[in-house]
Amino acid sequence: MARWLAGAAFAASLSLALTAPFSNAATAQTLTVGVRAGPLSIDPHFTASGVSAEALKHVFDTLVKSGNNLELEPGLATSWKALDDTTWEFKLREGVKFHDGSDFTAEDVKFSIERIPLVTGPNPATIYVRQVKSVEIVDPHTIRVHTNGPAPTLPNDFIRLFIVSHVAAKDYSTKETANEGFNTGKAAIGTGPYKFVSWTPKEQLVLERFDDYWGGREPWQTVIRKELPNDATRVAQLKAGQVDIIARTPAADVPSLEGDPAYSVVKADSVYLFYVEFDFREPTPQLTGKDGKPLAKNPFRDPRVREAFDLAIDRETLAEISMEEMGKPATQMVTPNIFGYDPSIEIPAPDPKRAKALLAEAGYPDGFRVVFNFTNDGLPGDRAVGTSISQMLAAIGIDAQANAQPGAVWSPARTRGEFSFDMGGWGTLTGESNYTLSSLFHTNDPAKKLGAFNVRGYSNPEVDRIVEAAAVEMDVAKREALLEEGNRLIASERPSLPVASIVTAWTMRKDKVTIVPRADEDTLAMNIRPVPKD
């Protein structure tokens, strides 16, 4: 309580939101977390965005949980098994209560699965239920999910299947009503460890402990997640005592914070990485000759041009200098802890001389001009990495015009197909390579529900074959071999160039809290504990 009262102006701004949680609890504890970005909606089915999922894991449980190292753990489902190639049975946890006191049952699971296609928006969450054909309720605590074909990775997909109350959300399950119902709290009724109190977009999310949580009572009475996209502001608020812990500590501040006895810094390898991607459409919108005139064809369709770009990028320099030693060179589109990662793929060695020769062979001895789009508030170091890549490309004659922009601008523009060349951030959050291969590299095929994030016209029948074969292969060893083959093919064809994976860091007040880090970088109150008082 004393910590909450320390900043008068801050307390005044929150007084209305926090009066209820504190009015009858003199010993209540508040956790204030500084995060770089917050949810895009309180509706957990609106988007597959990682920052939204991170925030909403506090309010809504998933059918299957993702452990700290992305291992599968029981969530609202206590067990699951494949009855045959196209049927999965999930046994549901009994005695679970929603925040309004109602009982959790199979009806809520069926409703949640069927609701996602009705309400999903940007970065569609349909990728998590794309394999579902129908849901059968066996009894109040057993469901059977019938799939469109063999679906060995369905439990992996269901780590992002958030369960909402079919009663609370029934009137808020269209694109027109969903966000209004959840953002006001009317439908934001989950089974998670915290209850929704209020949300101010781009500012903060306030949560209150749910004392009847099936997983046990959390130590924090109130959790405040403050959105602080500016790195310097996050650090300043930590030092001023306005937050107890910050996520994604800027690399430049890590050494000084590590040397300060008042703070503790915890680092972890992340599943997130930077990658650049090429547009394969003809024509492509943001690419011209250096004279500004259109080119006769899209140069990115030529594998020699893509290889030239690959050879221009010095990944070691990006990881050590641009990311200030908070990155590691990436060899493929998944990180080493992901199922299907191929350890035989080597880090491409930079070779600007060979890159120039390849451009000349392809008919571009003087290079060309292209807008290079990347975020300036997404993953840590995005602006520095994007700017450095632009400079590296200049060394081989490519005029890559750096266009750093907020993620809220970048993401919808990419979805609309406005880019010819961009850098994105990606994390294989299910722990399985087919999540990435099927989303980014399979031909965009709404009928098959594959290629949902492939908006740039890339299509390779061999990639499609591997993705589709791996998606139905129930033998674990055979599926792993297919996924490794897929990662090798993408690495050799270069429709995208993985650049560097991220080492993330949390910094906290040493006398206040501790944290158990997660590979997906989620900063969860459930992983943060108060330091015991002497």
Coordinates of C-alpha atoms in Angstrom, one line a residue:
M1 CA 0.0 0.0 0.0
A2 CA 2.8 2.4 0.9
R3 CA 4.4 1.7 -2.5
W4 CA 1.1 2.6 -4.2
L5 CA 0.8 5.8 -2.3
A6 CA 4.4 6.9 -3.0
G7 CA 3.6 8.9 -6.2
A8 CA 0.8 11.3 -5.4
A9 CA 0.1 12.2 -9.0
F10 CA 0.1 8.6 -10.1
A11 CA -2.1 7.6 -7.3
A12 CA -4.6 10.3 -8.1
S13 CA -4.9 9.2 -11.6
L14 CA -5.6 5.6 -10.5
S15 CA -7.8 6.3 -7.5
L16 CA -11.1 5.6 -9.1
A17 CA -9.9 2.4 -10.7
L18 CA -8.3 1.1 -7.5
T19 CA -10.6 2.2 -4.7
A20 CA -12.7 -1.0 -4.8
P21 CA -9.7 -3.5 -4.6
F22 CA -8.1 -1.6 -1.7
S23 CA -11.1 -0.4 0.3
N24 CA -11.3 -3.4 2.5
A25 CA -7.7 -4.7 2.3
A26 CA -5.2 -2.8 4.3
T27 CA -2.5 -5.3 3.6
A28 CA -3.2 -5.7 -0.1
Q29 CA -0.2 -5.7 -2.4
T30 CA 0.1 -4.0 -5.7
L31 CA 2.4 -5.1 -8.5
T32 CA 3.1 -2.4 -11.1
V33 CA 4.8 -3.6 -14.3
G34 CA 6.2 -1.5 -17.1
V35 CA 5.7 -3.1 -20.5
R36 CA 6.6 -1.9 -24.0
A37 CA 3.1 -2.5 -25.4
G38 CA -0.3 -3.7 -24.3
P39 CA -3.3 -5.4 -25.7
L40 CA -5.1 -4.3 -28.9
S41 CA -8.4 -5.4 -27.4
I42 CA -9.7 -7.2 -24.3
D43 CA -11.4 -9.7 -26.5
P44 CA -8.9 -12.6 -26.5
H45 CA -10.2 -13.8 -29.9
F46 CA -9.6 -10.5 -31.7
T47 CA -6.0 -11.0 -32.7
A48 CA -3.1 -13.4 -32.6
S49 CA -0.9 -10.5 -31.5
G50 CA 1.6 -11.6 -28.8
V51 CA 1.3 -8.5 -26.7
S52 CA -2.5 -9.0 -26.5
A53 CA -2.1 -12.7 -25.6
E54 CA 0.5 -11.8 -22.9
A55 CA -1.9 -9.4 -21.2
L56 CA -5.0 -11.5 -21.5
K57 CA -3.4 -14.6 -20.0
H58 CA -4.1 -13.0 -16.7
V59 CA -7.8 -12.9 -17.3
F60 CA -8.5 -15.9 -19.5
D61 CA -7.2 -19.4 -19.3
T62 CA -6.3 -21.5 -22.3
L63 CA -7.2 -25.1 -22.9
V64 CA -3.6 -26.2 -22.9
K65 CA -0.9 -24.1 -21.1
S66 CA 2.5 -23.2 -22.4
G67 CA 5.3 -23.6 -19.8
N68 CA 8.2 -21.3 -19.3
N69 CA 10.1 -23.1 -22.0
L70 CA 7.1 -23.6 -24.2
E71 CA 6.4 -27.2 -23.0
L72 CA 2.8 -28.3 -23.0
E73 CA 1.1 -28.3 -19.6
P74 CA -2.5 -29.0 -18.4
G75 CA -4.6 -25.8 -18.4
L76 CA -8.4 -26.0 -18.5
A77 CA -7.8 -29.4 -20.0
T78 CA -6.3 -31.8 -17.6
S79 CA -5.4 -34.4 -20.3
W80 CA -5.8 -35.0 -24.0
K81 CA -5.3 -37.9 -26.4
A82 CA -5.8 -38.7 -30.0
L83 CA -8.6 -41.3 -30.3
D84 CA -7.8 -41.6 -34.0
D85 CA -6.2 -39.6 -36.8
T86 CA -9.0 -37.0 -36.8
T87 CA -10.3 -37.0 -33.3
W88 CA -8.8 -35.5 -30.1
E89 CA -10.4 -36.0 -26.8
F90 CA -9.9 -33.4 -24.0
K91 CA -10.8 -34.0 -20.4
L92 CA -11.7 -30.7 -18.7
R93 CA -10.8 -29.5 -15.3
E94 CA -13.7 -29.8 -12.8
G95 CA -14.7 -27.3 -10.1
V96 CA -13.4 -24.3 -12.1
K97 CA -15.3 -21.0 -11.7
F98 CA -15.6 -18.0 -13.9
H99 CA -15.1 -14.6 -12.4
D100 CA -18.9 -14.1 -12.1
G101 CA -19.2 -17.4 -10.1
S102 CA -20.6 -19.5 -12.9
D103 CA -19.2 -23.0 -13.6
F104 CA -16.8 -23.7 -16.5
T105 CA -18.1 -26.5 -18.7
A106 CA -17.6 -28.0 -22.1
E107 CA -20.1 -25.6 -23.5
D108 CA -17.7 -22.8 -23.0
V109 CA -14.9 -24.6 -24.9
K110 CA -17.2 -25.3 -27.9
F111 CA -18.5 -21.7 -27.9
S112 CA -14.9 -20.3 -27.8
I113 CA -13.7 -22.4 -30.6
E114 CA -16.6 -21.6 -32.8
R115 CA -16.5 -17.9 -31.9
I116 CA -13.0 -17.1 -33.1
P117 CA -13.8 -17.0 -36.9
L118 CA -16.7 -14.7 -36.2
V119 CA -14.8 -12.0 -34.4
T120 CA -11.1 -12.2 -35.3
G121 CA -9.5 -9.1 -36.8
P122 CA -5.9 -8.2 -37.7
N123 CA -3.3 -11.0 -37.4
P124 CA -6.2 -13.4 -37.3
A125 CA -6.5 -15.8 -34.4
T126 CA -8.1 -18.4 -36.8
I127 CA -4.6 -19.9 -37.2
Y128 CA -5.2 -21.6 -33.8
V129 CA -8.4 -23.4 -34.8
R130 CA -7.8 -23.8 -38.6
Q131 CA -7.6 -27.6 -38.2
V132 CA -11.0 -27.9 -36.3
K133 CA -13.9 -29.3 -38.3
S134 CA -16.4 -29.6 -35.4
V135 CA -16.6 -29.9 -31.6
E136 CA -18.6 -32.6 -29.9
I137 CA -19.6 -32.3 -26.2
V138 CA -19.4 -35.8 -24.7
D139 CA -20.3 -34.7 -21.2
P140 CA -19.9 -31.4 -19.2
H141 CA -16.2 -32.1 -18.7
T142 CA -15.3 -34.0 -21.9
I143 CA -15.0 -32.7 -25.5
R144 CA -14.0 -34.3 -28.7
V145 CA -12.5 -32.1 -31.4
H146 CA -12.9 -33.5 -34.9
T147 CA -10.3 -32.2 -37.3
N148 CA -10.2 -31.7 -41.1
G149 CA -7.5 -34.4 -41.3
P150 CA -4.8 -35.8 -39.1
A151 CA -3.8 -32.9 -36.7
P152 CA -0.8 -33.9 -34.6
T153 CA -0.1 -30.4 -33.4
L154 CA -3.7 -29.5 -32.2
P155 CA -2.6 -29.4 -28.5
N156 CA 0.2 -26.9 -29.5
D157 CA -2.3 -24.7 -31.3
F158 CA -4.6 -24.8 -28.2
I159 CA -2.1 -23.0 -26.0
R160 CA -3.6 -19.9 -27.6
L161 CA -7.2 -21.1 -27.4
F162 CA -8.5 -18.7 -24.8
I163 CA -11.8 -19.7 -23.1
V164 CA -14.5 -17.2 -22.6
S165 CA -17.9 -17.6 -20.9
H166 CA -20.6 -18.6 -23.4
V167 CA -23.1 -16.8 -21.2
A168 CA -21.2 -13.5 -20.8
A169 CA -20.1 -13.4 -24.4
K170 CA -23.2 -14.6 -26.2
D171 CA -24.4 -11.1 -27.1
Y172 CA -20.9 -9.9 -28.0
S173 CA -19.8 -12.4 -30.7
T174 CA -20.0 -10.4 -34.0
K175 CA -17.4 -8.1 -35.4
E176 CA -19.7 -5.2 -34.6
T177 CA -20.3 -6.0 -30.9
A178 CA -17.3 -8.0 -29.7
N179 CA -14.8 -5.3 -28.9
E180 CA -17.4 -3.1 -27.2
G181 CA -18.6 -5.9 -25.0
F182 CA -15.1 -6.9 -23.9
N183 CA -13.4 -3.5 -23.7
T184 CA -16.1 -2.3 -21.3
G185 CA -15.7 -5.4 -19.2
K186 CA -19.3 -6.7 -19.7
A187 CA -18.0 -9.8 -21.5
A188 CA -14.5 -9.9 -20.0
I189 CA -15.4 -12.8 -17.7
G190 CA -12.7 -15.4 -17.6
T191 CA -11.4 -18.2 -15.3
G192 CA -7.9 -16.7 -15.0
P193 CA -6.0 -15.7 -11.8
Y194 CA -7.0 -12.0 -12.2
K195 CA -10.2 -10.2 -13.0
F196 CA -10.5 -7.4 -15.4
V197 CA -11.0 -3.9 -13.7
S198 CA -10.3 -1.4 -16.4
W199 CA -8.3 -0.7 -19.6
T200 CA -7.1 2.6 -21.0
P201 CA -5.7 1.8 -24.5
K202 CA -2.0 2.8 -24.9
E203 CA -1.8 3.6 -21.2
Q204 CA -2.6 0.8 -18.7
L205 CA -4.5 -2.4 -17.8
V206 CA -5.7 -2.8 -14.2
L207 CA -6.5 -6.2 -12.8
E208 CA -7.7 -7.5 -9.5
R209 CA -6.9 -10.9 -7.9
F210 CA -9.5 -13.7 -8.3
D211 CA -9.5 -15.4 -5.0
D212 CA -11.3 -18.5 -6.3
Y213 CA -8.8 -19.2 -9.0
W214 CA -8.5 -23.0 -9.5
G215 CA -4.7 -22.7 -9.6
G216 CA -4.4 -21.2 -6.2
R217 CA -4.5 -17.6 -4.9
E218 CA -1.9 -15.2 -6.3
P219 CA 0.1 -12.9 -4.0
W220 CA -0.9 -9.7 -5.7
Q221 CA -4.2 -8.1 -4.9
T222 CA -3.9 -5.7 -7.8
V223 CA -1.8 -5.8 -10.9
I224 CA -1.2 -2.6 -13.0
R225 CA 0.4 -3.1 -16.5
K226 CA 1.6 0.3 -17.6
E227 CA 2.3 0.7 -21.3
L228 CA 5.6 2.6 -21.7
P229 CA 6.8 2.2 -25.3
N230 CA 9.7 4.6 -24.8
D231 CA 12.7 2.7 -23.5
A232 CA 14.1 5.6 -21.6
T233 CA 10.8 6.2 -19.9
R234 CA 10.5 2.6 -18.7
V235 CA 13.9 2.8 -17.1
A236 CA 13.2 6.2 -15.6
Q237 CA 10.0 5.0 -14.0
L238 CA 11.8 2.0 -12.6
K239 CA 14.4 4.2 -11.0
A240 CA 11.7 6.6 -9.7
G241 CA 9.9 3.7 -8.0
Q242 CA 6.8 4.1 -10.2
V243 CA 7.0 0.5 -11.5
D244 CA 8.4 -2.6 -9.7
I245 CA 9.7 -4.3 -12.8
I246 CA 10.2 -3.5 -16.5
A247 CA 10.1 -5.8 -19.5
R248 CA 12.5 -5.6 -22.4
T249 CA 15.1 -3.6 -20.7
P250 CA 16.9 -1.6 -23.4
A251 CA 20.3 -3.1 -24.2
A252 CA 22.1 0.2 -23.6
D253 CA 21.0 0.2 -20.0
V254 CA 21.7 -3.4 -19.1
P255 CA 25.4 -3.0 -18.1
S256 CA 24.7 0.0 -15.7
L257 CA 21.6 -1.7 -14.2
E258 CA 23.6 -4.9 -13.7
G259 CA 26.2 -2.9 -11.8
D260 CA 23.6 -1.1 -9.6
P261 CA 23.0 -3.0 -6.3
A262 CA 19.4 -1.7 -6.1
Y263 CA 18.4 -3.7 -9.2
S264 CA 18.4 -7.2 -10.5
V265 CA 18.6 -8.0 -14.2
V266 CA 17.4 -11.4 -15.5
K267 CA 18.2 -12.4 -19.1
A268 CA 16.8 -15.2 -21.3
D269 CA 17.1 -16.3 -24.9
S270 CA 13.8 -15.5 -26.6
V271 CA 11.9 -17.3 -29.4
Y272 CA 11.5 -14.0 -31.1
L273 CA 13.7 -13.0 -34.1
F274 CA 14.1 -10.3 -36.7
Y275 CA 13.7 -11.3 -40.3
V276 CA 13.5 -9.4 -43.6
E277 CA 11.1 -10.4 -46.3
F278 CA 10.7 -9.8 -50.0
D279 CA 7.5 -9.1 -52.0
F280 CA 7.0 -11.6 -54.9
R281 CA 4.1 -9.8 -56.5
E282 CA 4.3 -8.3 -60.0
P283 CA 4.4 -5.4 -59.9
T284 CA 5.6 -4.5 -56.4
P285 CA 4.6 -1.2 -54.9
Q286 CA 7.7 0.4 -53.4
L287 CA 10.5 -0.5 -55.7
T288 CA 12.0 1.5 -58.6
G289 CA 15.3 2.2 -60.3
K290 CA 17.6 4.7 -58.7
D291 CA 16.1 7.2 -61.2
G292 CA 12.7 6.7 -59.7
K293 CA 11.3 5.0 -62.8
P294 CA 9.5 1.6 -62.6
L295 CA 11.6 -1.4 -63.4
A296 CA 10.6 -3.9 -66.1
K297 CA 10.1 -6.7 -63.5
N298 CA 10.3 -7.3 -59.7
P299 CA 14.0 -8.1 -59.0
F300 CA 13.0 -10.0 -55.8
R301 CA 11.7 -12.8 -57.9
D302 CA 15.3 -13.6 -58.9
P303 CA 17.0 -15.9 -56.4
R304 CA 20.4 -14.2 -57.2
V305 CA 19.0 -10.9 -55.9
R306 CA 17.8 -12.5 -52.7
E307 CA 21.1 -14.2 -52.2
A308 CA 22.9 -10.8 -52.7
F309 CA 20.8 -9.3 -50.0
D310 CA 21.6 -12.2 -47.7
L311 CA 25.4 -11.8 -48.3
A312 CA 25.2 -8.1 -47.6
I313 CA 23.9 -8.7 -44.1
D314 CA 26.5 -9.1 -41.3
R315 CA 24.6 -10.9 -38.6
E316 CA 27.4 -11.0 -36.1
T317 CA 27.7 -7.2 -36.3
L318 CA 23.9 -6.8 -35.9
A319 CA 23.8 -9.0 -32.8
E320 CA 26.9 -7.5 -31.1
I321 CA 26.7 -3.8 -32.2
S322 CA 23.2 -2.9 -33.3
M323 CA 21.6 -5.1 -30.6
E324 CA 24.4 -4.3 -28.1
E325 CA 25.1 -8.0 -27.4
M326 CA 21.4 -8.6 -26.7
G327 CA 21.0 -10.7 -29.9
K328 CA 22.3 -13.9 -31.5
P329 CA 22.8 -14.5 -35.3
A330 CA 19.9 -16.5 -36.7
T331 CA 20.3 -19.3 -39.3
Q332 CA 16.6 -20.1 -39.9
M333 CA 13.1 -18.8 -39.1
V334 CA 12.9 -20.7 -35.8
T335 CA 15.2 -20.7 -32.8
P336 CA 17.1 -23.7 -31.4
N337 CA 14.5 -24.6 -28.8
I338 CA 11.8 -25.1 -31.4
F339 CA 10.7 -28.6 -32.7
G340 CA 12.0 -28.9 -36.3
Y341 CA 15.0 -26.6 -35.9
D342 CA 17.8 -27.9 -38.1
P343 CA 21.2 -27.5 -36.4
S344 CA 23.1 -28.2 -39.7
I345 CA 22.1 -24.8 -41.2
E346 CA 25.1 -22.5 -40.8
I347 CA 25.2 -18.7 -40.3
P348 CA 25.6 -17.1 -43.7
A349 CA 29.0 -15.3 -44.0
P350 CA 28.8 -11.8 -45.3
D351 CA 30.4 -11.3 -48.7
P352 CA 29.7 -7.8 -50.2
K353 CA 31.9 -8.5 -53.2
R354 CA 30.0 -11.7 -54.1
A355 CA 26.7 -9.8 -53.5
K356 CA 27.6 -7.1 -56.0
A357 CA 28.6 -9.8 -58.6
L358 CA 25.2 -11.5 -58.1
L359 CA 23.3 -8.3 -58.6
A360 CA 25.3 -7.6 -61.8
E361 CA 24.5 -11.2 -63.0
A362 CA 20.8 -10.5 -62.4
G363 CA 20.9 -7.4 -64.4
Y364 CA 21.2 -4.8 -61.7
P365 CA 24.9 -3.7 -61.7
D366 CA 23.9 -0.3 -60.2
G367 CA 21.4 -1.7 -57.8
F368 CA 17.9 -0.2 -57.3
R369 CA 15.8 1.8 -54.9
V370 CA 13.3 0.3 -52.4
V371 CA 11.6 1.5 -49.3
F372 CA 12.6 -0.6 -46.3
N373 CA 9.8 -0.7 -43.7
F374 CA 10.3 -1.7 -40.1
T375 CA 8.9 -0.9 -36.6
N376 CA 10.4 1.4 -34.1
D377 CA 8.4 0.2 -31.1
G378 CA 8.1 -3.5 -31.5
L379 CA 10.9 -5.9 -30.5
P380 CA 13.9 -4.5 -28.7
G381 CA 16.4 -2.9 -31.0
D382 CA 14.2 -2.9 -34.1
R383 CA 15.1 0.7 -35.1
A384 CA 18.8 0.1 -34.7
V385 CA 18.7 -3.2 -36.6
G386 CA 16.6 -1.9 -39.4
T387 CA 18.8 1.2 -39.8
S388 CA 22.0 -1.0 -39.8
I389 CA 20.6 -3.3 -42.5
S390 CA 19.8 -0.3 -44.7
Q391 CA 23.4 0.8 -44.4
M392 CA 24.7 -2.7 -45.2
L393 CA 22.6 -2.8 -48.3
A394 CA 24.0 0.6 -49.4
A395 CA 27.4 -1.0 -49.5
I396 CA 26.3 -3.3 -52.4
G397 CA 24.5 -0.5 -54.3
I398 CA 21.0 -0.9 -52.9
D399 CA 19.2 2.3 -51.9
A400 CA 17.1 0.8 -49.1
Q401 CA 15.3 3.9 -47.7
A402 CA 14.8 3.3 -44.0
N403 CA 11.2 3.8 -43.0
A404 CA 10.8 3.2 -39.2
Q405 CA 7.3 3.4 -38.0
P406 CA 5.0 2.4 -35.1
G407 CA 3.9 -1.2 -35.0
A408 CA 0.3 0.1 -35.1
V409 CA 1.0 1.6 -38.5
W410 CA 3.4 -1.1 -39.8
S411 CA 1.2 -4.2 -39.1
P412 CA -2.0 -3.1 -41.0
A413 CA 0.0 -1.7 -43.8
R414 CA 1.8 -5.0 -44.2
T415 CA -1.5 -6.9 -44.1
R416 CA -2.8 -4.7 -46.8
G417 CA 0.1 -5.6 -49.0
E418 CA 1.7 -2.1 -49.2
F419 CA 5.3 -3.2 -48.8
S420 CA 7.9 -4.4 -51.2
F421 CA 10.6 -5.0 -48.6
D422 CA 10.3 -5.0 -44.8
M423 CA 11.6 -6.3 -41.5
G424 CA 9.3 -8.0 -39.1
G425 CA 9.6 -9.8 -35.7
W426 CA 8.4 -13.3 -35.3
G427 CA 8.2 -15.9 -32.5
T428 CA 7.2 -19.5 -32.9
L429 CA 4.9 -19.4 -29.9
T430 CA 3.6 -22.9 -30.1
G431 CA 7.1 -24.5 -29.9
E432 CA 6.6 -26.3 -33.2
S433 CA 8.1 -25.2 -36.6
N434 CA 4.9 -25.9 -38.7
Y435 CA 3.3 -22.9 -36.9
T436 CA 5.9 -20.7 -38.7
L437 CA 6.2 -22.5 -42.0
S438 CA 2.4 -22.8 -42.5
S439 CA 1.7 -19.2 -41.5
L440 CA 4.5 -17.3 -43.4
F441 CA 5.5 -19.6 -46.2
H442 CA 2.7 -21.8 -47.4
T443 CA 0.8 -20.3 -50.3
N444 CA -2.0 -18.1 -49.0
D445 CA -4.9 -20.4 -49.3
P446 CA -8.1 -19.4 -47.3
A447 CA -9.8 -22.7 -48.3
K448 CA -7.0 -24.7 -46.6
K449 CA -6.6 -22.1 -43.8
L450 CA -2.9 -21.9 -44.6
G451 CA -0.6 -19.0 -45.4
A452 CA -2.6 -16.6 -43.3
F453 CA 0.4 -14.2 -42.9
N454 CA 1.8 -14.7 -46.4
V455 CA 0.5 -11.5 -48.0
R456 CA 3.4 -11.1 -50.5
G457 CA 2.6 -13.6 -53.2
Y458 CA 5.3 -16.2 -52.3
S459 CA 4.4 -19.6 -53.5
N460 CA 6.5 -22.8 -53.8
P461 CA 4.7 -26.1 -54.3
E462 CA 7.5 -28.0 -52.6
V463 CA 7.2 -25.8 -49.4
D464 CA 3.4 -26.4 -49.6
R465 CA 3.9 -30.2 -49.8
I466 CA 6.2 -30.3 -46.8
V467 CA 3.9 -28.1 -44.7
E468 CA 0.9 -30.1 -45.5
A469 CA 2.7 -33.4 -45.0
A470 CA 4.1 -32.3 -41.6
A471 CA 0.7 -31.0 -40.6
V472 CA -0.9 -34.6 -40.8
E473 CA 2.2 -36.7 -39.9
M474 CA 1.4 -38.4 -36.5
D475 CA 4.8 -40.1 -36.2
V476 CA 7.0 -37.7 -34.2
A477 CA 10.3 -38.6 -35.9
K478 CA 8.9 -38.4 -39.4
R479 CA 7.3 -35.0 -38.6
E480 CA 10.5 -33.6 -37.2
A481 CA 12.4 -34.7 -40.4
L482 CA 9.8 -33.0 -42.6
L483 CA 10.0 -29.8 -40.6
E484 CA 13.8 -29.8 -40.7
E485 CA 13.6 -30.2 -44.5
G486 CA 11.2 -27.3 -44.6
N487 CA 13.5 -25.1 -42.7
R488 CA 16.4 -26.1 -45.0
L489 CA 14.4 -25.3 -48.0
I490 CA 13.4 -21.8 -46.8
A491 CA 17.0 -21.1 -45.8
S492 CA 18.2 -22.0 -49.3
E493 CA 15.4 -20.3 -51.3
R494 CA 15.5 -17.2 -49.1
P495 CA 11.9 -15.8 -49.4
S496 CA 12.7 -14.3 -46.0
L497 CA 16.1 -13.8 -44.4
P498 CA 16.3 -14.5 -40.6
V499 CA 18.7 -12.0 -39.1
A500 CA 19.0 -12.3 -35.4
S501 CA 17.2 -13.8 -32.4
I502 CA 16.6 -11.7 -29.3
V503 CA 18.1 -12.0 -25.8
T504 CA 15.6 -10.3 -23.6
A505 CA 16.0 -8.8 -20.2
W506 CA 13.8 -7.9 -17.3
T507 CA 15.0 -5.5 -14.6
M508 CA 13.4 -5.2 -11.2
R509 CA 13.9 -3.5 -7.8
K510 CA 15.9 -6.1 -6.0
D511 CA 14.1 -5.5 -2.7
K512 CA 10.6 -5.8 -4.2
V513 CA 10.2 -8.7 -6.7
T514 CA 11.7 -11.7 -8.4
I515 CA 10.8 -13.2 -11.8
V516 CA 11.0 -16.6 -13.5
P517 CA 11.7 -15.7 -17.2
R518 CA 9.8 -17.2 -20.1
A519 CA 11.1 -18.1 -23.6
D520 CA 8.2 -16.3 -25.2
E521 CA 9.1 -13.1 -23.3
D522 CA 5.7 -12.9 -21.7
T523 CA 5.9 -10.8 -18.5
L524 CA 3.2 -12.5 -16.4
A525 CA 2.3 -11.5 -12.8
M526 CA 2.0 -15.3 -12.2
N527 CA 5.8 -15.5 -12.7
I528 CA 6.6 -12.6 -10.4
R529 CA 6.8 -12.9 -6.7
P530 CA 7.4 -10.4 -3.9
V531 CA 10.7 -10.6 -2.1
P532 CA 10.1 -11.8 1.5
K533 CA 10.5 -9.2 4.1
D534 CA 12.9 -9.9 7.0

